[in-house]
Amino acid sequence: MKPQVYHVDAFTSQPFRGNSAGVVFPADNLSEAQMQLIAR
């Protein structure tokens, strides 16, 4: 299954403002190193 990647903006009503986060589903097959790269 190919992972789905989403960019989420928290604490705002405007795109690309507030606190941003990358969300990946499913993340079960990602290594810690891969998760750290996504987080940066």
PDB file of C-alpha atoms in Angstrom, residues 1-32:
ATOM      1  CA  MET A   1       0.000   0.000   0.000  1.00  0.00           C
ATOM      2  CA  LYS A   2       1.374   3.403  -0.997  1.00  0.00           C
ATOM      3  CA  PRO A   3       1.455   5.861   1.932  1.00  0.00           C
ATOM      4  CA  GLN A   4      -0.744   8.942   1.800  1.00  0.00           C
ATOM      5  CA  VAL A   5       0.942  12.173   2.888  1.00  0.00           C
ATOM      6  CA  TYR A   6      -0.971  15.185   4.210  1.00  0.00           C
ATOM      7  CA  HIS A   7       0.116  18.678   5.240  1.00  0.00           C
ATOM      8  CA  VAL A   8      -1.935  19.856   8.229  1.00  0.00           C
ATOM      9  CA  ASP A   9      -2.096  23.424   9.566  1.00  0.00           C
ATOM     10  CA  ALA A  10      -3.132  23.628  13.237  1.00  0.00           C
ATOM     11  CA  PHE A  11      -4.332  26.678  15.175  1.00  0.00           C
ATOM     12  CA  THR A  12      -5.325  28.662  12.084  1.00  0.00           C
ATOM     13  CA  SER A  13      -8.149  29.101   9.609  1.00  0.00           C
ATOM     14  CA  GLN A  14      -5.796  30.054   6.762  1.00  0.00           C
ATOM     15  CA  PRO A  15      -3.720  27.653   4.641  1.00  0.00           C
ATOM     16  CA  PHE A  16       0.030  27.532   5.344  1.00  0.00           C
ATOM     17  CA  ARG A  17      -0.279  29.499   8.603  1.00  0.00           C
ATOM     18  CA  GLY A  18      -0.110  28.359  12.231  1.00  0.00           C
ATOM     19  CA  ASN A  19       1.717  25.181  13.245  1.00  0.00           C
ATOM     20  CA  SER A  20       2.254  22.828  10.333  1.00  0.00           C
ATOM     21  CA  ALA A  21       2.674  19.069  10.507  1.00  0.00           C
ATOM     22  CA  GLY A  22       3.201  16.254   8.044  1.00  0.00           C
ATOM     23  CA  VAL A  23       0.872  13.291   8.502  1.00  0.00           C
ATOM     24  CA  VAL A  24       1.534   9.919   6.846  1.00  0.00           C
ATOM     25  CA  PHE A  25      -0.942   7.005   6.687  1.00  0.00           C
ATOM     26  CA  PRO A  26      -0.057   4.188   7.178  1.00  0.00           C
ATOM     27  CA  ALA A  27       3.241   4.832   8.944  1.00  0.00           C
ATOM     28  CA  ASP A  28       3.774   1.237  10.092  1.00  0.00           C
ATOM     29  CA  ASN A  29       6.499   0.539   7.520  1.00  0.00           C
ATOM     30  CA  LEU A  30       8.522   3.732   8.081  1.00  0.00           C
ATOM     31  CA  SER A  31      11.806   3.555   9.960  1.00  0.00           C
ATOM     32  CA  GLU A  32      12.685   6.089  12.659  1.00  0.00           C
TER      33      GLU A  32
END
